[in-house]
Amino acid sequence: MTLLYPLDAALDRDLRLRLLGTKAAGLHEMVALGIPVPPGFTITTEVGAEFRKTGKWPDTLAPELDCALEQIEQRLGRRFGDRANPLLISVRSGAQVSMPGMMDTILNVGLNDSTLGGLASRHGNEWFALDAYRRLIQMYATVVRNIGIDRFQFRLTALKTKLGRPRMPDSELSIESMQELVAAYLSLTEEASGSPFPQDPDTQLWDSIAAVFKSWGNARAVRYRRMQGIEEAIGTACTIQAMVFGNTGMTSGSGVVFTRNPSNGDKHLYGEYLPNAQGEDVVAGLQTPVPLTASATAPGKEATSLEQSSPEAFAAVSGYCEALERHFGDMQDIEFTIEDGTAYILQTRVAKRTARAAVRIAVDMVREQVLSKEQALVRVDASSLEQLLQARLPSERELASRGVVPAATGLPASPGAASGRIVFDADEAVRSAAEGKDVILVRQETSAEDIHGMKVAKGVFTSAGGMTSHAAVVARGLGKCCVVGCGGLRIDFERRTVHLSDRAEPLQEGDLLTLDGSTGKVYAGALDLVASATVDELAELMAWADETRRMRVYAEADTPQAARAALSYGAEGVGLCRTERMFFAPDRLFAMQCALLAVEAEQRSHWLGELERAQCDDFVEIFEAMNGRPVTIRLLDRALQELMPEDERSLRAIADALDREIEEVAQAAARHRESNPAFGHRGVRAGLTVPGLYDMQLRAMLRAAHRCTERRTAVTLEVLVPMVAFTSEVVALRAVLDRAQAQVFKRPTTLFKCRFGTMMELPRACLIADELAQHTDFFSFGGNDLTQTVLGASRDDANRFLPGYRNELGLIASDPFTVLDPQVIELIRIALERARGLRPGLLAGLCGDHGGSPDSIEACERLGLDFVCAPLSQLPGARLAAAQARIRQNSGC
């Protein structure tokens, strides 16, 4: 087994990605393209997996590593550990799937008290050598020895305070101060860990390699993989490269550049640069960098941009960006370092982007003939399109007209708008969100340790960092509103307050704050949000998706307003109208309770009549909104106990209405109490045993349809029977529908179509699908109930143990109430096989929460279902996911 590969090794692309990870794979590609990359080699993911399992290195790794290191020494004319001309190296992680900032890196390995002078002499810069040394000590101590970084920051701040300038830039420290800082860091490392910083370069190297491999299992990396659904087994590789230095002086620096704007998709370089700095300074957001291009710089400060301050280096970086995007056929996120005017590329990877940018870039690349339409469709993450429905703030002018002005302004790092209560740490964000509170995470800067708080926060607000800082990049990937680099934000952690530059009074932790991630404006208090602006290219992308997909995409809609919104999101009809939600208004709930608790048939008929008229009016509006498109209406599917009155006031009102004693009504309501209502008296069971209940609903649907057809509005009604377990239930309900239809529609009309469907949400129904198919026009598989009946787990209670099964114990790969479980898929397959064996072409689809899940939609395509039904906010994503599933099915993937 080969344990490591040099960066110029010839490897199959898939093997390279699996063994070396995305970072090293990108380096290999760049070397092949002739782009300047520091020489190096990568230890494989297989070595890392074995080390994490046994704690031991393969016997042949050390000699192979020595040989690879010697090749770098010969190429550069420097030696690792040499006092006069030392080679320094970086040790970096890199998994098969990009996990920005989640694992560890150590730079300047090989520097010690002996090699310090040689580095200073080679560059003619003692300050630079001391800066590199203190960085190594801090990185080694935090990554290898697990000493908190804040302890080093405290020593640095204490030194600056002693000099009378607590906020002075690091670059203004004198050589004497840097020597003092190095001594302080060495002392802290020994004091905090019990052993001194290792002066032996080989010890530094092997400790760093071990720490990088172990960082696959650190808390933030594990948390990120769970959030992103990344497989645990793949592991990380470890890449070792010669150092190039961005902190040798003002002709050096480090930066990050995106080949297009990751927020909106504009085709221009989008990046930042820190002169006289190493790469982690940019990514960590500890300093606020300057824009890469003159056009992105504030008026009057164009000369600070890389484009104008170092035009030759800028031209080189720009050329590399163009070549890399052309080669990979996608927007790239590139890290670079300029050492004494010469540019080196340290990393390239497919860039994280907002949904808005993803759509625009995909469409633009088709226009540029970089991608085909099918490639563009697959390129966009279907689940991210929900971000496009995010709210935004009114224009600044409109807000000003109301007397609303910003309290501070930062950099607009990730678009959208958000209001929430101020929290200062990620754990508090999680706790508050669990209590149902909207929160804004306010930090000086974020790190990988904050990822869990960023995920649950509505927005992220930092005082430091730039457009390519950790906060900005991660927020865009999560679809979170984000404002960074706000110089007017001062956080007082001791008093738990926030001071904003344009507001006299401080805000307390828990106070409301509003962010505008599109403009960088920050407002005190909670502001009303408005509907999101449209993305012009989305309509074109959706048109391609609709041309490509086979399955129809319907919407969940229980109201006329939702039905109209569904059409605007591209729905082809209503796939699930839950009629029980129409009874939640107080007057309707009261009527339903009276009908269910009535003893006399006449009283029950009166109250059911009230409900029939109300439902009829609702159905008319929905039919008119759909104008002939299918409207699937599910008969009442609510456990009757959930409709019962509980308080004395309600019981008394019902007793008065029914002319009964309150005790009698209370006893009647108590008889509806059940031990397990989810599997009790609900659905078709209630519809057949409560006299007149389903009859009322069917008449309401049919009379609404009749009223519409009299106005020349076409209606396609699909009646859906829930919780079916026996064929006889379907036969009985079909007879009721046929009688009601004959009564309402005296004469046939071409404007009205009516189909009768069975909701397949019980295993028994799936197993008798051949019988049911003889009495029904279509099947709708109810993903929610079918999952809970297959698993024997209540959807409402499953969160008590499923997260532990998935995250801590690793027993399941995904949440079965979000992504269809394999055995649920198998049960659907059996049902389809049996039903279509008797009735080829029987229509069937999926509804419920799974209908908007791209993974579940892909399973539906493989099963040969005809439609999926998604929640409103997931409709654009469902349309795209259906197209992607079709493309993969056709290509055999």
Short mmCIF file of C-alpha atoms in Angstrom, two decimals, residues 333-772:
data_model
loop_
_atom_site.label_atom_id
_atom_site.label_comp_id
_atom_site.label_asym_id
_atom_site.label_seq_id
_atom_site.Cartn_x
_atom_site.Cartn_y
_atom_site.Cartn_z
CA ASP A 333 -12.55 29.51 -3.80
CA ILE A 334 -8.79 30.14 -3.93
CA GLU A 335 -6.26 30.85 -1.19
CA PHE A 336 -3.01 32.52 -2.24
CA THR A 337 0.16 33.91 -0.73
CA ILE A 338 2.48 36.49 -2.22
CA GLU A 339 6.07 36.19 -1.04
CA ASP A 340 8.27 39.14 -2.01
CA GLY A 341 6.12 39.88 -5.05
CA THR A 342 5.72 36.27 -6.29
CA ALA A 343 2.25 34.71 -6.11
CA TYR A 344 1.66 31.10 -5.03
CA ILE A 345 -1.69 29.28 -4.95
CA LEU A 346 -2.16 27.28 -1.75
CA GLN A 347 -5.63 25.87 -2.34
CA THR A 348 -8.48 25.78 -4.81
CA ARG A 349 -11.87 24.23 -4.22
CA VAL A 350 -15.41 24.52 -5.45
CA ALA A 351 -16.74 27.63 -3.74
CA LYS A 352 -19.58 27.76 -1.26
CA ARG A 353 -22.28 30.14 -2.49
CA THR A 354 -25.77 31.35 -1.72
CA ALA A 355 -28.72 29.86 -3.57
CA ARG A 356 -29.09 33.16 -5.43
CA ALA A 357 -25.51 32.97 -6.64
CA ALA A 358 -25.77 29.25 -7.47
CA VAL A 359 -28.75 29.83 -9.76
CA ARG A 360 -27.19 32.78 -11.51
CA ILE A 361 -23.82 31.10 -12.00
CA ALA A 362 -25.39 27.92 -13.38
CA VAL A 363 -27.46 29.85 -15.93
CA ASP A 364 -24.56 32.15 -16.87
CA MET A 365 -22.27 29.19 -17.45
CA VAL A 366 -24.79 27.69 -19.87
CA ARG A 367 -24.86 31.01 -21.73
CA GLU A 368 -21.05 31.02 -21.71
CA GLN A 369 -21.13 27.46 -23.13
CA VAL A 370 -19.18 26.13 -20.17
CA LEU A 371 -22.03 23.85 -19.05
CA SER A 372 -24.91 22.04 -20.73
CA LYS A 373 -28.41 22.63 -19.38
CA GLU A 374 -28.39 19.23 -17.68
CA GLN A 375 -25.03 19.95 -16.05
CA ALA A 376 -26.34 23.31 -14.84
CA LEU A 377 -29.43 21.67 -13.33
CA VAL A 378 -27.34 19.15 -11.40
CA ARG A 379 -24.94 21.87 -10.26
CA VAL A 380 -27.51 23.68 -8.08
CA ASP A 381 -28.35 22.24 -4.64
CA ALA A 382 -32.11 21.69 -4.80
CA SER A 383 -32.61 22.02 -1.05
CA SER A 384 -30.94 25.45 -1.09
CA LEU A 385 -33.64 27.04 -3.26
CA GLU A 386 -35.73 27.52 -0.14
CA GLN A 387 -33.28 30.32 0.67
CA LEU A 388 -34.63 32.29 -2.30
CA LEU A 389 -37.89 32.73 -0.45
CA GLN A 390 -36.10 34.46 2.43
CA ALA A 391 -37.52 37.77 3.54
CA ARG A 392 -35.70 41.10 3.16
CA LEU A 393 -35.98 44.57 4.61
CA PRO A 394 -37.70 47.47 2.87
CA SER A 395 -35.34 49.86 1.05
CA GLU A 396 -33.17 52.16 3.15
CA ARG A 397 -35.07 55.14 1.75
CA GLU A 398 -38.40 53.64 2.77
CA LEU A 399 -37.10 52.91 6.26
CA ALA A 400 -35.73 56.45 6.57
CA SER A 401 -39.13 57.88 5.65
CA ARG A 402 -40.47 56.07 8.72
CA GLY A 403 -37.70 57.47 10.89
CA VAL A 404 -35.79 54.16 11.00
CA VAL A 405 -32.02 54.65 10.65
CA PRO A 406 -29.14 52.18 11.00
CA ALA A 407 -27.38 51.88 14.33
CA ALA A 408 -24.20 50.62 12.65
CA THR A 409 -22.89 49.49 9.27
CA GLY A 410 -20.63 46.56 8.43
CA LEU A 411 -19.81 44.47 5.39
CA PRO A 412 -22.74 42.66 3.68
CA ALA A 413 -21.34 39.13 3.86
CA SER A 414 -24.44 36.99 3.22
CA PRO A 415 -27.77 38.33 1.90
CA GLY A 416 -31.20 38.29 3.45
CA ALA A 417 -32.59 39.92 6.56
CA ALA A 418 -33.08 38.64 10.07
CA SER A 419 -34.33 39.83 13.43
CA GLY A 420 -33.65 38.17 16.74
CA ARG A 421 -32.43 38.46 20.28
CA ILE A 422 -28.74 39.11 20.91
CA VAL A 423 -26.67 36.18 22.15
CA PHE A 424 -22.89 36.17 22.61
CA ASP A 425 -21.94 32.52 22.29
CA ALA A 426 -22.90 29.50 20.22
CA ASP A 427 -24.09 27.35 23.14
CA GLU A 428 -26.50 30.08 24.29
CA ALA A 429 -27.75 30.38 20.69
CA VAL A 430 -28.60 26.67 20.71
CA ARG A 431 -30.33 26.88 24.11
CA SER A 432 -32.40 29.92 23.10
CA ALA A 433 -33.35 28.46 19.73
CA ALA A 434 -34.50 25.26 21.45
CA GLU A 435 -36.88 27.44 23.47
CA GLY A 436 -38.35 28.80 20.25
CA LYS A 437 -36.52 32.14 20.32
CA ASP A 438 -35.08 33.79 17.22
CA VAL A 439 -31.49 34.80 17.93
CA ILE A 440 -28.69 36.85 16.36
CA LEU A 441 -25.21 35.51 17.18
CA VAL A 442 -22.97 38.51 17.95
CA ARG A 443 -19.22 37.86 18.10
CA GLN A 444 -15.94 39.65 17.64
CA GLU A 445 -15.26 37.00 15.04
CA THR A 446 -16.48 33.43 14.59
CA SER A 447 -14.42 30.26 14.48
CA ALA A 448 -15.14 26.66 13.62
CA GLU A 449 -16.18 26.18 17.26
CA ASP A 450 -19.26 28.36 16.61
CA ILE A 451 -20.74 26.29 13.78
CA HIS A 452 -23.60 24.82 15.89
CA GLY A 453 -24.67 28.29 17.01
CA MET A 454 -24.49 29.69 13.49
CA LYS A 455 -26.76 26.92 12.25
CA VAL A 456 -29.60 27.75 14.65
CA ALA A 457 -29.17 31.55 14.64
CA LYS A 458 -31.26 33.70 12.30
CA GLY A 459 -28.22 35.84 11.58
CA VAL A 460 -24.54 36.40 12.43
CA PHE A 461 -22.95 39.77 13.28
CA THR A 462 -19.20 40.28 13.87
CA SER A 463 -16.99 43.26 14.58
CA ALA A 464 -13.94 41.86 12.77
CA GLY A 465 -13.34 39.89 9.61
CA GLY A 466 -13.98 40.48 5.96
CA MET A 467 -16.03 39.12 3.10
CA THR A 468 -13.95 35.93 2.98
CA SER A 469 -13.67 35.39 6.75
CA HIS A 470 -14.93 32.26 8.49
CA ALA A 471 -18.22 33.94 9.45
CA ALA A 472 -18.90 35.09 5.90
CA VAL A 473 -18.06 31.81 4.18
CA VAL A 474 -19.94 29.56 6.61
CA ALA A 475 -22.99 31.86 6.77
CA ARG A 476 -23.29 31.80 2.97
CA GLY A 477 -23.04 28.00 3.00
CA LEU A 478 -25.77 27.78 5.64
CA GLY A 479 -27.97 30.36 3.92
CA LYS A 480 -27.80 32.66 6.95
CA CYS A 481 -27.95 36.44 6.91
CA CYS A 482 -24.54 37.82 7.96
CA VAL A 483 -22.87 41.20 8.56
CA VAL A 484 -19.13 41.21 9.34
CA GLY A 485 -16.29 43.65 9.90
CA CYS A 486 -18.43 46.23 11.68
CA GLY A 487 -15.96 48.69 13.16
CA GLY A 488 -18.83 50.38 14.98
CA LEU A 489 -19.60 47.25 17.02
CA ARG A 490 -18.03 46.97 20.46
CA ILE A 491 -18.90 44.00 22.66
CA ASP A 492 -18.53 44.22 26.42
CA PHE A 493 -18.56 40.57 27.48
CA GLU A 494 -18.28 41.43 31.17
CA ARG A 495 -21.41 43.61 31.18
CA ARG A 496 -23.08 41.52 28.41
CA THR A 497 -23.76 44.61 26.32
CA VAL A 498 -23.34 45.74 22.73
CA HIS A 499 -22.33 49.28 21.77
CA LEU A 500 -23.19 50.39 18.24
CA SER A 501 -21.49 53.44 16.75
CA ASP A 502 -24.62 55.36 15.74
CA ARG A 503 -26.63 54.65 18.87
CA ALA A 504 -26.10 56.32 22.22
CA GLU A 505 -27.53 53.63 24.48
CA PRO A 506 -25.99 50.15 24.61
CA LEU A 507 -28.06 47.06 23.86
CA GLN A 508 -28.26 44.26 26.41
CA GLU A 509 -27.97 40.54 25.79
CA GLY A 510 -31.49 39.45 24.89
CA ASP A 511 -32.42 42.76 23.23
CA LEU A 512 -33.72 42.65 19.66
CA LEU A 513 -31.48 43.39 16.70
CA THR A 514 -32.14 43.38 12.94
CA LEU A 515 -29.50 42.65 10.29
CA ASP A 516 -29.60 43.41 6.58
CA GLY A 517 -27.08 41.04 5.04
CA SER A 518 -27.59 42.59 1.61
CA THR A 519 -26.49 46.10 2.61
CA GLY A 520 -24.53 45.60 5.83
CA LYS A 521 -26.92 47.83 7.79
CA VAL A 522 -27.75 46.95 11.39
CA TYR A 523 -30.83 48.22 13.24
CA ALA A 524 -31.79 48.21 16.89
CA GLY A 525 -35.08 46.43 17.54
CA ALA A 526 -37.13 44.13 15.32
CA LEU A 527 -38.20 45.46 11.92
CA ASP A 528 -40.97 44.09 9.70
CA LEU A 529 -39.68 42.05 6.78
CA VAL A 530 -41.04 41.93 3.22
CA ALA A 531 -41.08 39.26 0.53
CA SER A 532 -37.80 38.32 -1.07
CA ALA A 533 -36.69 39.91 -4.33
CA THR A 534 -36.76 37.61 -7.35
CA VAL A 535 -33.76 36.11 -9.13
CA ASP A 536 -34.15 36.72 -12.86
CA GLU A 537 -32.26 33.56 -13.80
CA LEU A 538 -34.44 31.33 -11.59
CA ALA A 539 -37.31 31.30 -14.09
CA GLU A 540 -34.95 30.13 -16.82
CA LEU A 541 -33.45 27.40 -14.64
CA MET A 542 -36.93 26.25 -13.58
CA ALA A 543 -38.03 26.14 -17.21
CA TRP A 544 -35.14 23.77 -17.94
CA ALA A 545 -36.09 21.69 -14.90
CA ASP A 546 -39.73 21.45 -15.98
CA GLU A 547 -38.67 20.37 -19.49
CA THR A 548 -36.45 17.67 -18.00
CA ARG A 549 -38.43 16.13 -15.17
CA ARG A 550 -40.95 13.30 -15.60
CA MET A 551 -42.79 13.49 -12.28
CA ARG A 552 -45.40 16.12 -11.62
CA VAL A 553 -44.88 18.41 -8.63
CA TYR A 554 -47.92 19.34 -6.55
CA ALA A 555 -48.24 21.56 -3.49
CA GLU A 556 -49.60 21.21 -0.01
CA ALA A 557 -52.26 23.93 0.33
CA ASP A 558 -55.12 24.20 2.80
CA THR A 559 -56.30 27.72 2.02
CA PRO A 560 -57.09 29.76 -1.11
CA GLN A 561 -54.11 32.00 -0.31
CA ALA A 562 -51.78 29.00 -0.17
CA ALA A 563 -53.24 27.67 -3.43
CA ARG A 564 -52.53 30.95 -5.22
CA ALA A 565 -49.01 31.05 -3.76
CA ALA A 566 -48.46 27.47 -4.95
CA LEU A 567 -49.16 28.50 -8.53
CA SER A 568 -46.64 31.33 -8.28
CA TYR A 569 -44.05 28.76 -7.16
CA GLY A 570 -44.77 26.54 -10.15
CA ALA A 571 -47.05 23.88 -8.66
CA GLU A 572 -49.10 21.85 -11.13
CA GLY A 573 -51.92 21.40 -8.67
CA VAL A 574 -52.74 20.80 -5.02
CA GLY A 575 -51.51 17.36 -4.00
CA LEU A 576 -52.72 17.55 -0.41
CA CYS A 577 -55.39 19.76 1.11
CA ARG A 578 -55.71 18.83 4.77
CA THR A 579 -59.34 19.54 5.61
CA GLU A 580 -58.86 19.24 9.38
CA ARG A 581 -56.95 22.53 9.32
CA MET A 582 -60.08 24.24 8.05
CA PHE A 583 -61.77 23.54 11.38
CA PHE A 584 -59.33 25.38 13.62
CA ALA A 585 -61.08 28.76 13.52
CA PRO A 586 -63.00 29.17 16.81
CA ASP A 587 -66.48 29.18 15.24
CA ARG A 588 -65.76 26.14 13.10
CA LEU A 589 -64.12 24.21 15.93
CA PHE A 590 -67.19 24.92 18.07
CA ALA A 591 -69.47 23.60 15.33
CA MET A 592 -67.34 20.45 14.94
CA GLN A 593 -67.40 19.83 18.69
CA CYS A 594 -71.19 20.22 18.75
CA ALA A 595 -71.56 17.80 15.85
CA LEU A 596 -69.32 15.18 17.47
CA LEU A 597 -70.97 15.46 20.90
CA ALA A 598 -74.57 15.71 19.75
CA VAL A 599 -76.90 12.87 20.74
CA GLU A 600 -79.86 13.74 18.56
CA ALA A 601 -79.48 13.17 14.82
CA GLU A 602 -81.26 16.45 14.10
CA GLN A 603 -78.75 18.42 16.17
CA ARG A 604 -75.82 16.65 14.56
CA SER A 605 -77.23 17.34 11.12
CA HIS A 606 -77.63 21.05 11.97
CA TRP A 607 -74.02 21.50 13.02
CA LEU A 608 -72.66 19.41 10.16
CA GLY A 609 -74.67 21.64 7.86
CA GLU A 610 -72.91 24.70 9.29
CA LEU A 611 -69.55 23.06 8.59
CA GLU A 612 -70.62 21.98 5.11
CA ARG A 613 -71.43 25.57 4.11
CA ALA A 614 -68.11 26.85 5.47
CA GLN A 615 -66.08 24.13 3.77
CA CYS A 616 -67.96 24.59 0.52
CA ASP A 617 -66.96 28.26 0.43
CA ASP A 618 -63.31 27.36 1.06
CA PHE A 619 -63.30 24.73 -1.67
CA VAL A 620 -64.83 27.12 -4.19
CA GLU A 621 -61.95 29.55 -3.73
CA ILE A 622 -59.35 26.80 -4.00
CA PHE A 623 -60.96 25.34 -7.15
CA GLU A 624 -61.12 28.78 -8.71
CA ALA A 625 -57.48 29.44 -7.90
CA MET A 626 -56.43 26.15 -9.49
CA ASN A 627 -58.70 26.63 -12.54
CA GLY A 628 -58.95 23.01 -13.65
CA ARG A 629 -55.67 21.76 -12.19
CA PRO A 630 -55.92 18.77 -9.86
CA VAL A 631 -56.99 19.51 -6.28
CA THR A 632 -56.49 16.55 -3.95
CA ILE A 633 -58.64 16.95 -0.84
CA ARG A 634 -58.01 14.58 2.03
CA LEU A 635 -61.01 13.74 4.16
CA LEU A 636 -60.74 14.59 7.85
CA ASP A 637 -57.71 12.88 9.37
CA ARG A 638 -57.50 14.04 12.95
CA ALA A 639 -57.75 11.97 16.10
CA LEU A 640 -61.18 12.91 17.48
CA GLN A 641 -59.79 13.48 20.96
CA GLU A 642 -57.74 16.38 19.57
CA LEU A 643 -60.97 18.13 18.59
CA MET A 644 -62.58 17.78 22.00
CA PRO A 645 -63.16 20.74 24.37
CA GLU A 646 -61.06 20.82 27.54
CA ASP A 647 -61.86 23.93 29.57
CA GLU A 648 -65.08 24.45 31.50
CA ARG A 649 -66.05 27.52 29.49
CA SER A 650 -66.01 25.59 26.22
CA LEU A 651 -67.87 22.65 27.73
CA ARG A 652 -70.57 24.97 29.08
CA ALA A 653 -71.01 26.69 25.71
CA ILE A 654 -71.44 23.32 23.97
CA ALA A 655 -73.85 22.11 26.65
CA ASP A 656 -75.97 25.22 26.16
CA ALA A 657 -75.95 24.79 22.38
CA LEU A 658 -77.03 21.14 22.64
CA ASP A 659 -79.43 21.74 25.52
CA ARG A 660 -77.60 19.22 27.71
CA GLU A 661 -76.05 19.21 31.16
CA ILE A 662 -72.37 20.15 31.28
CA GLU A 663 -71.55 16.88 33.06
CA GLU A 664 -73.09 14.90 30.18
CA VAL A 665 -71.03 16.82 27.61
CA ALA A 666 -67.85 16.36 29.68
CA GLN A 667 -68.49 12.61 29.90
CA ALA A 668 -69.17 12.40 26.16
CA ALA A 669 -65.93 14.26 25.43
CA ALA A 670 -64.03 11.98 27.83
CA ARG A 671 -65.21 8.92 25.88
CA HIS A 672 -63.12 10.17 22.94
CA ARG A 673 -59.93 10.08 24.99
CA GLU A 674 -57.45 7.47 23.72
CA SER A 675 -54.17 5.96 24.90
CA ASN A 676 -52.58 6.23 21.46
CA PRO A 677 -54.58 8.65 19.30
CA ALA A 678 -52.14 8.50 16.38
CA PHE A 679 -53.24 4.90 15.81
CA GLY A 680 -56.75 5.21 17.15
CA HIS A 681 -60.11 6.70 16.14
CA ARG A 682 -59.00 8.83 13.20
CA GLY A 683 -59.16 8.98 9.44
CA VAL A 684 -61.56 6.67 7.65
CA ARG A 685 -62.39 4.96 10.96
CA ALA A 686 -63.92 8.16 12.30
CA GLY A 687 -65.47 8.99 8.94
CA LEU A 688 -67.39 5.73 8.81
CA THR A 689 -68.39 5.55 12.48
CA VAL A 690 -69.46 9.16 13.12
CA PRO A 691 -72.77 9.44 11.26
CA GLY A 692 -72.72 11.99 8.48
CA LEU A 693 -69.15 13.24 8.99
CA TYR A 694 -67.59 12.20 5.68
CA ASP A 695 -70.92 12.59 3.89
CA MET A 696 -70.82 16.28 4.88
CA GLN A 697 -67.29 16.73 3.53
CA LEU A 698 -68.01 14.97 0.25
CA ARG A 699 -71.13 17.06 -0.31
CA ALA A 700 -69.15 20.23 0.42
CA MET A 701 -66.54 19.30 -2.20
CA LEU A 702 -69.09 18.35 -4.82
CA ARG A 703 -71.32 21.39 -4.27
CA ALA A 704 -68.27 23.67 -4.47
CA ALA A 705 -67.28 21.98 -7.72
CA HIS A 706 -70.83 22.37 -9.04
CA ARG A 707 -70.87 26.09 -8.23
CA CYS A 708 -67.57 26.53 -10.08
CA THR A 709 -68.71 24.66 -13.17
CA GLU A 710 -71.85 26.80 -13.30
CA ARG A 711 -69.48 29.77 -13.58
CA ARG A 712 -67.61 27.91 -16.38
CA THR A 713 -64.60 27.17 -14.16
CA ALA A 714 -63.16 23.70 -14.70
CA VAL A 715 -62.63 21.51 -11.62
CA THR A 716 -60.50 18.39 -11.21
CA LEU A 717 -61.36 16.99 -7.80
CA GLU A 718 -59.33 14.18 -6.28
CA VAL A 719 -60.83 12.75 -3.08
CA LEU A 720 -58.29 11.12 -0.78
CA VAL A 721 -59.28 8.62 1.94
CA PRO A 722 -56.83 8.51 4.89
CA MET A 723 -55.68 5.67 7.17
CA VAL A 724 -57.07 2.88 5.00
CA ALA A 725 -56.40 -0.63 6.31
CA PHE A 726 -59.22 -2.67 4.69
CA THR A 727 -60.53 -2.85 1.16
CA SER A 728 -64.05 -2.74 2.56
CA GLU A 729 -63.38 0.80 3.89
CA VAL A 730 -62.61 2.00 0.38
CA VAL A 731 -65.62 0.23 -1.10
CA ALA A 732 -67.93 1.81 1.50
CA LEU A 733 -66.58 5.33 0.95
CA ARG A 734 -66.68 5.02 -2.82
CA ALA A 735 -70.36 4.19 -2.60
CA VAL A 736 -70.96 7.32 -0.50
CA LEU A 737 -69.10 9.45 -3.05
CA ASP A 738 -70.99 7.96 -5.99
CA ARG A 739 -74.36 8.64 -4.32
CA ALA A 740 -73.41 12.20 -3.42
CA GLN A 741 -72.08 12.91 -6.92
CA ALA A 742 -75.30 11.64 -8.49
CA GLN A 743 -77.31 13.94 -6.21
CA VAL A 744 -75.22 17.09 -6.86
CA PHE A 745 -74.42 16.66 -10.58
CA LYS A 746 -77.75 15.85 -12.16
CA ARG A 747 -76.22 16.07 -15.62
CA PRO A 748 -72.68 15.20 -16.67
CA THR A 749 -70.35 18.08 -17.60
CA THR A 750 -66.96 18.13 -19.28
CA LEU A 751 -65.87 20.84 -16.84
CA PHE A 752 -65.81 18.41 -13.92
CA LYS A 753 -63.56 15.43 -13.30
CA CYS A 754 -63.56 13.43 -10.10
CA ARG A 755 -61.04 10.80 -9.05
CA PHE A 756 -61.14 8.65 -5.94
CA GLY A 757 -57.83 7.91 -4.20
CA THR A 758 -56.46 5.87 -1.33
CA MET A 759 -53.85 7.23 1.04
CA MET A 760 -51.29 4.48 1.52
CA GLU A 761 -49.92 5.04 5.02
CA LEU A 762 -50.31 1.66 6.70
CA PRO A 763 -48.22 -1.45 5.94
CA ARG A 764 -51.41 -3.53 5.58
CA ALA A 765 -52.68 -1.20 2.86
CA CYS A 766 -49.41 -1.65 0.96
CA LEU A 767 -49.66 -5.41 1.20
CA ILE A 768 -53.24 -5.45 -0.17
CA ALA A 769 -52.48 -2.86 -2.85
CA ASP A 770 -53.70 -5.24 -5.56
CA GLU A 771 -57.14 -5.38 -3.92
CA LEU A 772 -57.29 -1.63 -3.33
#
